Structure formats: C-alpha cells, structure tokens
PDB file of C-alpha atoms in Angstrom:
ATOM      1  CA  GLU A   8      -7.078   9.633  -2.451  1.00  0.00           C
ATOM      2  CA  VAL A   9      -4.163   7.225  -2.435  1.00  0.00           C
ATOM      3  CA  GLN A  10      -1.463   7.761  -5.030  1.00  0.00           C
ATOM      4  CA  LEU A  11       1.508   5.526  -5.754  1.00  0.00           C
ATOM      5  CA  GLN A  12       4.566   6.444  -7.752  1.00  0.00           C
ATOM      6  CA  GLU A  13       7.412   4.148  -8.772  1.00  0.00           C
ATOM      7  CA  SER A  14      10.939   5.458  -9.222  1.00  0.00           C
ATOM      8  CA  GLY A  15      14.307   3.964 -10.035  1.00  0.00           C
ATOM      9  CA  PRO A  16      16.863   3.536 -12.784  1.00  0.00           C
ATOM     10  CA  GLY A  17      15.503   2.744 -16.202  1.00  0.00           C
ATOM     11  CA  LEU A  18      18.576   0.787 -17.241  1.00  0.00           C
ATOM     12  CA  VAL A  19      20.374  -1.920 -15.293  1.00  0.00           C
ATOM     13  CA  LYS A  20      23.302  -4.076 -16.399  1.00  0.00           C
ATOM     14  CA  PRO A  21      23.048  -7.834 -16.355  1.00  0.00           C
ATOM     15  CA  SER A  22      24.125  -9.447 -13.045  1.00  0.00           C
ATOM     16  CA  GLN A  23      23.549  -6.204 -11.160  1.00  0.00           C
ATOM     17  CA  SER A  24      20.721  -5.385  -8.783  1.00  0.00           C
ATOM     18  CA  LEU A  25      17.519  -3.573  -9.630  1.00  0.00           C
ATOM     19  CA  SER A  26      16.162  -1.253  -6.960  1.00  0.00           C
ATOM     20  CA  LEU A  27      12.816   0.457  -7.171  1.00  0.00           C
ATOM     21  CA  THR A  28      10.955   2.726  -4.769  1.00  0.00           C
ATOM     22  CA  CYS A  29       7.213   3.123  -4.457  1.00  0.00           C
ATOM     23  CA  SER A  30       6.268   6.424  -2.863  1.00  0.00           C
ATOM     24  CA  VAL A  31       2.766   6.484  -1.416  1.00  0.00           C
ATOM     25  CA  THR A  32       0.729   9.613  -0.690  1.00  0.00           C
ATOM     26  CA  GLY A  33      -2.722   9.930   0.742  1.00  0.00           C
ATOM     27  CA  TYR A  34      -2.591   6.650   2.678  1.00  0.00           C
ATOM     28  CA  SER A  35      -0.319   5.096   5.264  1.00  0.00           C
ATOM     29  CA  ILE A  36       1.657   1.991   4.373  1.00  0.00           C
ATOM     30  CA  THR A  37       1.216   0.874   7.970  1.00  0.00           C
ATOM     31  CA  SER A  38      -2.282  -0.063   6.862  1.00  0.00           C
ATOM     32  CA  ASN A  39      -3.163  -2.659   4.234  1.00  0.00           C
ATOM     33  CA  TYR A  40      -0.796  -4.709   2.077  1.00  0.00           C
ATOM     34  CA  TRP A  41       1.422  -3.311  -0.657  1.00  0.00           C
ATOM     35  CA  GLY A  42       2.657  -5.206  -3.634  1.00  0.00           C
ATOM     36  CA  TRP A  43       4.861  -5.314  -6.703  1.00  0.00           C
ATOM     37  CA  ILE A  44       3.782  -6.658 -10.080  1.00  0.00           C
ATOM     38  CA  ARG A  45       5.559  -6.571 -13.424  1.00  0.00           C
ATOM     39  CA  LYS A  46       4.476  -6.625 -17.050  1.00  0.00           C
ATOM     40  CA  PHE A  47       6.834  -8.057 -19.618  1.00  0.00           C
ATOM     41  CA  PRO A  48       7.109  -6.862 -23.201  1.00  0.00           C
ATOM     42  CA  GLY A  49       3.950  -8.252 -24.775  1.00  0.00           C
ATOM     43  CA  ASN A  50       1.132  -8.688 -22.297  1.00  0.00           C
ATOM     44  CA  LYS A  51       2.372 -11.177 -19.714  1.00  0.00           C
ATOM     45  CA  MET A  52       1.873 -10.040 -16.098  1.00  0.00           C
ATOM     46  CA  GLU A  53       3.655 -11.518 -13.076  1.00  0.00           C
ATOM     47  CA  TRP A  54       3.016 -11.069  -9.377  1.00  0.00           C
ATOM     48  CA  ILE A  55       6.305 -10.403  -7.604  1.00  0.00           C
ATOM     49  CA  GLY A  56       5.321 -10.173  -3.956  1.00  0.00           C
ATOM     50  CA  HIS A  57       3.994  -7.957  -1.201  1.00  0.00           C
ATOM     51  CA  ILE A  58       4.646  -6.481   2.188  1.00  0.00           C
ATOM     52  CA  SER A  59       2.059  -6.171   4.912  1.00  0.00           C
ATOM     53  CA  TYR A  60       1.088  -3.324   7.213  1.00  0.00           C
ATOM     54  CA  SER A  61       3.308  -4.962   9.863  1.00  0.00           C
ATOM     55  CA  GLY A  62       6.259  -5.542   7.568  1.00  0.00           C
ATOM     56  CA  SER A  63       5.824  -9.231   6.861  1.00  0.00           C
ATOM     57  CA  THR A  64       6.499 -10.298   3.305  1.00  0.00           C
ATOM     58  CA  SER A  65       5.381 -12.851   0.751  1.00  0.00           C
ATOM     59  CA  TYR A  66       7.247 -13.554  -2.463  1.00  0.00           C
ATOM     60  CA  ASN A  67       6.693 -15.381  -5.715  1.00  0.00           C
ATOM     61  CA  PRO A  68       8.684 -18.627  -5.359  1.00  0.00           C
ATOM     62  CA  SER A  69      10.011 -18.168  -8.890  1.00  0.00           C
ATOM     63  CA  LEU A  70      11.846 -15.067  -7.692  1.00  0.00           C
ATOM     64  CA  LYS A  71      12.219 -15.738  -3.984  1.00  0.00           C
ATOM     65  CA  SER A  72      15.976 -16.297  -4.016  1.00  0.00           C
ATOM     66  CA  ARG A  73      16.577 -12.975  -5.751  1.00  0.00           C
ATOM     67  CA  ILE A  74      14.081 -10.518  -4.303  1.00  0.00           C
ATOM     68  CA  SER A  75      13.543  -8.441  -1.197  1.00  0.00           C
ATOM     69  CA  ILE A  76      10.656  -6.127  -0.407  1.00  0.00           C
ATOM     70  CA  THR A  77      11.248  -3.666   2.417  1.00  0.00           C
ATOM     71  CA  ARG A  78       9.777  -0.399   3.613  1.00  0.00           C
ATOM     72  CA  ASP A  79      10.481   2.913   5.308  1.00  0.00           C
ATOM     73  CA  THR A  80       7.409   3.929   7.247  1.00  0.00           C
ATOM     74  CA  SER A  81       8.856   7.329   8.107  1.00  0.00           C
ATOM     75  CA  LYS A  82       8.915   8.163   4.396  1.00  0.00           C
ATOM     76  CA  ASN A  83       5.792   6.154   3.541  1.00  0.00           C
ATOM     77  CA  GLN A  84       7.727   4.240   0.917  1.00  0.00           C
ATOM     78  CA  PHE A  85       8.296   0.614   0.122  1.00  0.00           C
ATOM     79  CA  PHE A  86      11.010  -0.892  -2.004  1.00  0.00           C
ATOM     80  CA  LEU A  87      11.826  -3.728  -4.374  1.00  0.00           C
ATOM     81  CA  GLN A  88      15.284  -5.130  -4.779  1.00  0.00           C
ATOM     82  CA  LEU A  89      15.866  -7.765  -7.446  1.00  0.00           C
ATOM     83  CA  ASN A  90      19.342  -9.254  -7.550  1.00  0.00           C
ATOM     84  CA  SER A  91      21.350 -10.862 -10.335  1.00  0.00           C
ATOM     85  CA  VAL A  92      19.133  -9.498 -13.078  1.00  0.00           C
ATOM     86  CA  THR A  93      19.137 -10.824 -16.619  1.00  0.00           C
ATOM     87  CA  THR A  94      17.564  -9.551 -19.804  1.00  0.00           C
ATOM     88  CA  GLU A  95      14.490 -11.591 -18.851  1.00  0.00           C
ATOM     89  CA  ASP A  96      13.838  -9.109 -16.044  1.00  0.00           C
ATOM     90  CA  THR A  97      13.209  -6.348 -18.575  1.00  0.00           C
ATOM     91  CA  ALA A  98       9.654  -5.200 -17.776  1.00  0.00           C
ATOM     92  CA  THR A  99       7.452  -2.436 -16.513  1.00  0.00           C
ATOM     93  CA  TYR A 100       7.265  -2.661 -12.736  1.00  0.00           C
ATOM     94  CA  TYR A 101       4.124  -1.571 -10.916  1.00  0.00           C
ATOM     95  CA  CYS A 102       3.470  -1.040  -7.250  1.00  0.00           C
ATOM     96  CA  ALA A 103      -0.030  -1.450  -5.941  1.00  0.00           C
ATOM     97  CA  ARG A 104      -2.157  -1.277  -2.807  1.00  0.00           C
ATOM     98  CA  TYR A 105      -4.332  -4.144  -1.680  1.00  0.00           C
ATOM     99  CA  ARG A 106      -7.766  -3.352  -0.346  1.00  0.00           C
ATOM    100  CA  GLY A 107      -8.609  -4.009   3.270  1.00  0.00           C
ATOM    101  CA  ILE A 108      -6.734  -6.104   5.780  1.00  0.00           C
ATOM    102  CA  ALA A 109      -5.886  -8.970   3.466  1.00  0.00           C
ATOM    103  CA  ALA A 110      -3.807  -9.275   0.323  1.00  0.00           C
ATOM    104  CA  HIS A 111      -6.393 -10.216  -2.254  1.00  0.00           C
ATOM    105  CA  VAL A 112      -7.615  -7.210  -4.241  1.00  0.00           C
ATOM    106  CA  MET A 113      -5.224  -4.715  -5.808  1.00  0.00           C
ATOM    107  CA  ASP A 114      -7.320  -1.581  -6.015  1.00  0.00           C
ATOM    108  CA  ALA A 115      -4.783   1.180  -6.651  1.00  0.00           C
ATOM    109  CA  TRP A 116      -1.756   1.106  -8.955  1.00  0.00           C
ATOM    110  CA  GLY A 117       1.183   3.307  -9.706  1.00  0.00           C
ATOM    111  CA  GLN A 118       1.928   4.500 -13.214  1.00  0.00           C
ATOM    112  CA  GLY A 119       4.720   1.959 -13.632  1.00  0.00           C
ATOM    113  CA  ALA A 120       8.495   2.149 -14.035  1.00  0.00           C
ATOM    114  CA  SER A 121      10.042   0.793 -17.190  1.00  0.00           C
ATOM    115  CA  VAL A 122      13.264  -1.126 -16.544  1.00  0.00           C
ATOM    116  CA  THR A 123      15.550  -2.422 -19.245  1.00  0.00           C
ATOM    117  CA  VAL A 124      18.319  -4.888 -18.459  1.00  0.00           C
ATOM    118  CA  SER A 125      21.087  -4.488 -20.973  1.00  0.00           C
ATOM    119  CA  SER A 126      24.845  -4.138 -21.120  1.00  0.00           C
TER     120      SER A 126
ATOM    121  CA  ASP B  26       0.916 -22.521  -9.791  1.00  0.00           C
ATOM    122  CA  VAL B  27      -2.643 -21.794 -10.896  1.00  0.00           C
ATOM    123  CA  VAL B  28      -2.934 -21.346 -14.627  1.00  0.00           C
ATOM    124  CA  LEU B  29      -5.607 -18.970 -15.888  1.00  0.00           C
ATOM    125  CA  THR B  30      -6.598 -19.576 -19.511  1.00  0.00           C
ATOM    126  CA  GLN B  31      -8.121 -16.421 -20.895  1.00  0.00           C
ATOM    127  CA  THR B  32      -9.989 -16.372 -24.229  1.00  0.00           C
ATOM    128  CA  PRO B  33     -10.140 -14.944 -26.766  1.00  0.00           C
ATOM    129  CA  PRO B  34      -6.698 -13.316 -26.984  1.00  0.00           C
ATOM    130  CA  THR B  35      -8.110 -10.623 -29.216  1.00  0.00           C
ATOM    131  CA  LEU B  36     -11.643  -9.298 -29.507  1.00  0.00           C
ATOM    132  CA  SER B  37     -12.845  -6.962 -32.271  1.00  0.00           C
ATOM    133  CA  ALA B  38     -16.068  -5.126 -31.504  1.00  0.00           C
ATOM    134  CA  THR B  39     -18.167  -2.304 -32.764  1.00  0.00           C
ATOM    135  CA  ILE B  40     -19.439   0.423 -30.503  1.00  0.00           C
ATOM    136  CA  GLY B  41     -22.569  -0.778 -28.760  1.00  0.00           C
ATOM    137  CA  GLN B  42     -21.798  -4.456 -29.257  1.00  0.00           C
ATOM    138  CA  SER B  43     -21.889  -6.786 -26.250  1.00  0.00           C
ATOM    139  CA  VAL B  44     -18.832  -8.991 -25.711  1.00  0.00           C
ATOM    140  CA  SER B  45     -17.641 -11.609 -23.266  1.00  0.00           C
ATOM    141  CA  ILE B  46     -14.229 -12.760 -22.102  1.00  0.00           C
ATOM    142  CA  SER B  47     -13.665 -16.161 -20.562  1.00  0.00           C
ATOM    143  CA  CYS B  48     -11.188 -17.018 -17.829  1.00  0.00           C
ATOM    144  CA  ARG B  49     -10.748 -20.657 -16.842  1.00  0.00           C
ATOM    145  CA  SER B  50      -8.642 -21.753 -13.925  1.00  0.00           C
ATOM    146  CA  SER B  51      -6.609 -24.932 -13.570  1.00  0.00           C
ATOM    147  CA  GLN B  52      -8.041 -25.366 -10.051  1.00  0.00           C
ATOM    148  CA  SER B  53     -10.910 -24.064  -8.009  1.00  0.00           C
ATOM    149  CA  LEU B  54     -10.533 -20.480  -6.847  1.00  0.00           C
ATOM    150  CA  LEU B  55     -12.787 -20.942  -3.841  1.00  0.00           C
ATOM    151  CA  HIS B  56     -10.772 -19.885  -0.809  1.00  0.00           C
ATOM    152  CA  SER B  57     -11.056 -21.683   2.531  1.00  0.00           C
ATOM    153  CA  ASN B  58     -12.738 -18.550   3.892  1.00  0.00           C
ATOM    154  CA  GLY B  59     -15.591 -18.916   1.413  1.00  0.00           C
ATOM    155  CA  ASN B  60     -14.540 -16.105  -0.905  1.00  0.00           C
ATOM    156  CA  THR B  61     -13.483 -16.557  -4.527  1.00  0.00           C
ATOM    157  CA  TYR B  62     -10.679 -14.154  -5.340  1.00  0.00           C
ATOM    158  CA  LEU B  63     -11.048 -13.743  -9.086  1.00  0.00           C
ATOM    159  CA  ASN B  64     -10.665 -10.160 -10.222  1.00  0.00           C
ATOM    160  CA  TRP B  65     -10.725  -8.381 -13.580  1.00  0.00           C
ATOM    161  CA  LEU B  66      -8.407  -5.564 -14.589  1.00  0.00           C
ATOM    162  CA  LEU B  67      -8.362  -3.250 -17.630  1.00  0.00           C
ATOM    163  CA  GLN B  68      -5.188  -1.698 -18.909  1.00  0.00           C
ATOM    164  CA  ARG B  69      -5.809   1.113 -21.364  1.00  0.00           C
ATOM    165  CA  PRO B  70      -2.975   2.163 -23.665  1.00  0.00           C
ATOM    166  CA  GLY B  71      -0.332   4.093 -21.743  1.00  0.00           C
ATOM    167  CA  GLN B  72      -2.144   3.631 -18.433  1.00  0.00           C
ATOM    168  CA  PRO B  73      -1.599   1.332 -15.449  1.00  0.00           C
ATOM    169  CA  PRO B  74      -4.034  -1.506 -14.834  1.00  0.00           C
ATOM    170  CA  GLN B  75      -7.262  -0.558 -13.120  1.00  0.00           C
ATOM    171  CA  LEU B  76      -9.580  -2.736 -11.102  1.00  0.00           C
ATOM    172  CA  LEU B  77     -12.943  -3.377 -12.740  1.00  0.00           C
ATOM    173  CA  ILE B  78     -14.430  -6.367 -10.934  1.00  0.00           C
ATOM    174  CA  TYR B  79     -13.409  -8.115  -7.733  1.00  0.00           C
ATOM    175  CA  LEU B  80     -14.645 -11.206  -5.933  1.00  0.00           C
ATOM    176  CA  VAL B  81     -15.968 -12.522  -9.266  1.00  0.00           C
ATOM    177  CA  SER B  82     -18.878 -10.125  -9.640  1.00  0.00           C
ATOM    178  CA  ARG B  83     -18.475  -7.029  -7.475  1.00  0.00           C
ATOM    179  CA  LEU B  84     -18.222  -3.848  -9.495  1.00  0.00           C
ATOM    180  CA  GLU B  85     -15.436  -1.491  -8.392  1.00  0.00           C
ATOM    181  CA  SER B  86     -16.578   1.957  -7.418  1.00  0.00           C
ATOM    182  CA  GLY B  87     -16.708   4.302 -10.421  1.00  0.00           C
ATOM    183  CA  VAL B  88     -16.770   1.506 -12.987  1.00  0.00           C
ATOM    184  CA  PRO B  89     -19.750   1.684 -15.368  1.00  0.00           C
ATOM    185  CA  ASN B  90     -22.430  -0.944 -14.847  1.00  0.00           C
ATOM    186  CA  ARG B  91     -22.110  -2.147 -18.437  1.00  0.00           C
ATOM    187  CA  PHE B  92     -19.304  -4.279 -16.977  1.00  0.00           C
ATOM    188  CA  SER B  93     -20.343  -7.419 -15.157  1.00  0.00           C
ATOM    189  CA  GLY B  94     -18.626 -10.526 -13.878  1.00  0.00           C
ATOM    190  CA  SER B  95     -19.925 -14.008 -13.247  1.00  0.00           C
ATOM    191  CA  GLY B  96     -18.796 -17.538 -12.567  1.00  0.00           C
ATOM    192  CA  SER B  97     -17.676 -19.866  -9.849  1.00  0.00           C
ATOM    193  CA  GLY B  98     -15.090 -22.504  -9.111  1.00  0.00           C
ATOM    194  CA  THR B  99     -12.930 -22.647 -12.224  1.00  0.00           C
ATOM    195  CA  ASP B 100     -15.029 -20.869 -14.865  1.00  0.00           C
ATOM    196  CA  PHE B 101     -15.463 -17.105 -15.003  1.00  0.00           C
ATOM    197  CA  THR B 102     -16.717 -14.534 -17.480  1.00  0.00           C
ATOM    198  CA  LEU B 103     -16.443 -10.791 -17.909  1.00  0.00           C
ATOM    199  CA  LYS B 104     -19.218  -9.227 -19.992  1.00  0.00           C
ATOM    200  CA  ILE B 105     -19.380  -5.749 -21.463  1.00  0.00           C
ATOM    201  CA  SER B 106     -22.954  -4.854 -22.375  1.00  0.00           C
ATOM    202  CA  GLY B 107     -22.493  -2.234 -25.031  1.00  0.00           C
ATOM    203  CA  VAL B 108     -18.839  -1.506 -25.763  1.00  0.00           C
ATOM    204  CA  GLU B 109     -17.822   2.134 -25.685  1.00  0.00           C
ATOM    205  CA  ALA B 110     -14.654   3.645 -27.148  1.00  0.00           C
ATOM    206  CA  GLU B 111     -13.118   4.107 -23.706  1.00  0.00           C
ATOM    207  CA  ASP B 112     -13.285   0.349 -23.097  1.00  0.00           C
ATOM    208  CA  LEU B 113     -10.471  -0.395 -25.547  1.00  0.00           C
ATOM    209  CA  GLY B 114      -7.379  -1.925 -24.033  1.00  0.00           C
ATOM    210  CA  VAL B 115      -6.184  -5.202 -22.546  1.00  0.00           C
ATOM    211  CA  TYR B 116      -8.318  -7.082 -20.030  1.00  0.00           C
ATOM    212  CA  TYR B 117      -6.789  -9.426 -17.491  1.00  0.00           C
ATOM    213  CA  CYS B 118      -8.244 -11.895 -15.057  1.00  0.00           C
ATOM    214  CA  VAL B 119      -6.162 -12.368 -11.931  1.00  0.00           C
ATOM    215  CA  GLN B 120      -6.550 -14.858  -9.128  1.00  0.00           C
ATOM    216  CA  SER B 121      -5.451 -14.143  -5.572  1.00  0.00           C
ATOM    217  CA  THR B 122      -6.816 -17.251  -3.871  1.00  0.00           C
ATOM    218  CA  HIS B 123      -3.664 -19.344  -4.237  1.00  0.00           C
ATOM    219  CA  ALA B 124      -0.127 -18.030  -3.902  1.00  0.00           C
ATOM    220  CA  PRO B 125       1.649 -17.224  -6.091  1.00  0.00           C
ATOM    221  CA  TYR B 126      -1.071 -15.018  -7.531  1.00  0.00           C
ATOM    222  CA  THR B 127      -1.355 -15.416 -11.287  1.00  0.00           C
ATOM    223  CA  PHE B 128      -2.775 -13.555 -14.271  1.00  0.00           C
ATOM    224  CA  GLY B 129      -4.436 -14.573 -17.463  1.00  0.00           C
ATOM    225  CA  ALA B 130      -2.558 -13.830 -20.668  1.00  0.00           C
ATOM    226  CA  GLY B 131      -4.822 -10.897 -21.481  1.00  0.00           C
ATOM    227  CA  THR B 132      -7.543 -10.113 -24.012  1.00  0.00           C
ATOM    228  CA  LYS B 133      -7.008  -7.141 -26.277  1.00  0.00           C
ATOM    229  CA  LEU B 134     -10.262  -5.371 -27.113  1.00  0.00           C
ATOM    230  CA  GLU B 135     -10.083  -3.516 -30.417  1.00  0.00           C
ATOM    231  CA  LEU B 136     -12.557  -1.540 -32.470  1.00  0.00           C
ATOM    232  CA  LYS B 137     -13.760  -3.317 -35.581  1.00  0.00           C
TER     233      LYS B 137
END
C-alpha cells in the first residue's frame, strides 16, 4: 500500500522560500505522476503542480515563476520549493499520487503539512 | 482557468436522508481522448482528502455504493443515497481535463 508523508518547516518568514518533502513508501516514484496541492484557511483548494515518472514537470501558471518540483529517486522522495512567500501562501500542503500513467486522478494523499507564513 | 461552481455550500442532512451536490463547469470537461476527468473527493475533519468518484461515475475501490456520480459536459452531480454519520465532511469536485486543474469551493455536509 502506498503511503505519502509531507515534512518541512511549519513556519516561514515572508520573502523566504518554503521547502517541503514528500516521502513515499510502498510505491516507486519512477512510476506514475506525483503532485502537490494546497488548502487555504477556509475550504479553498489549489493545484500546485506535478512531476512525472520521468522527471518532467507541470506547474500552475499562477505560481510558475515561484515554484519548483524536483525529486530524489534514490530516496523515493519528491520536493516542493516555493520562493518569495507571502502570508497568502499560508496553507496546508498535500502531496498526492496520480493513478496510472497519466496525471488525471489523485488516488492517494499524504496527511498534509501545515505551513504558516509570518514574521 | 476552468471554474467549477459547486452547490450548495452547506448541506444539512439527517441520517438516512439522500442528498445531492451539484458541480457545474465553465467549460466542457470532455478531454480530447474521450474521457471526462471530473472527480469527487471527501475531506473528513482532521483527515486528508480521499477519492470517492473518478471519471464522473466510477466508484473508487472501498467506497460504499451509496455514493454515485453522474453527469456530462459541464453539469455533474454527486448523490449520497442514505447519509451515514461517517459521511460528514467537505466534498469537492475537481477537474483534471484542463490545466491548471481546479477545484470546486466545497460543500460541507453536516448533521441536522
């Protein structure tokens, strides 16, 4: 059974970079697509982007200039870096697996990492 | 970006009641490959989202069959035939036909 676990600092200062790790067990990240999604205070959800089994990436244009999704296949981990954060980036960040060979159905999710941007 | 309009924002139900949630898209979600990538998620309190329905009407493994999805094009519905206490939480529709993928605003299901 696949399991995903987000980790990273819970507090980031404005203008700094946010870095999160998604550690995957029970499934290789060299298969399928792997994504990041965030939920803002309240209920709003936003798709951030994903990385494929081959390492290619796709990003939300609203964040494209500030984000990078990378991976370390030897550790079976993938990463999110979000630069120049503001208080509007305060959210719970989830990593997820997409089913199959395309990036259309997110069928497994991590527990989420709460990130607060504040000075 | 595709806008998903999800209604109602809040739903109060009694145990055993059947309820429906609507999700309307600002453009057709029919992909060029013939699939319609409209999925439904449930987020229970303190839990991550979980997949309930994918490709409009396909029930995810392990999800009770009181959940059903229907629709096509721009108009979709999630129905719960007989609400149970474990169904409480926030329901989201999400489209992954057009990038960037987008979510509905959520429907909170509460007990009446």
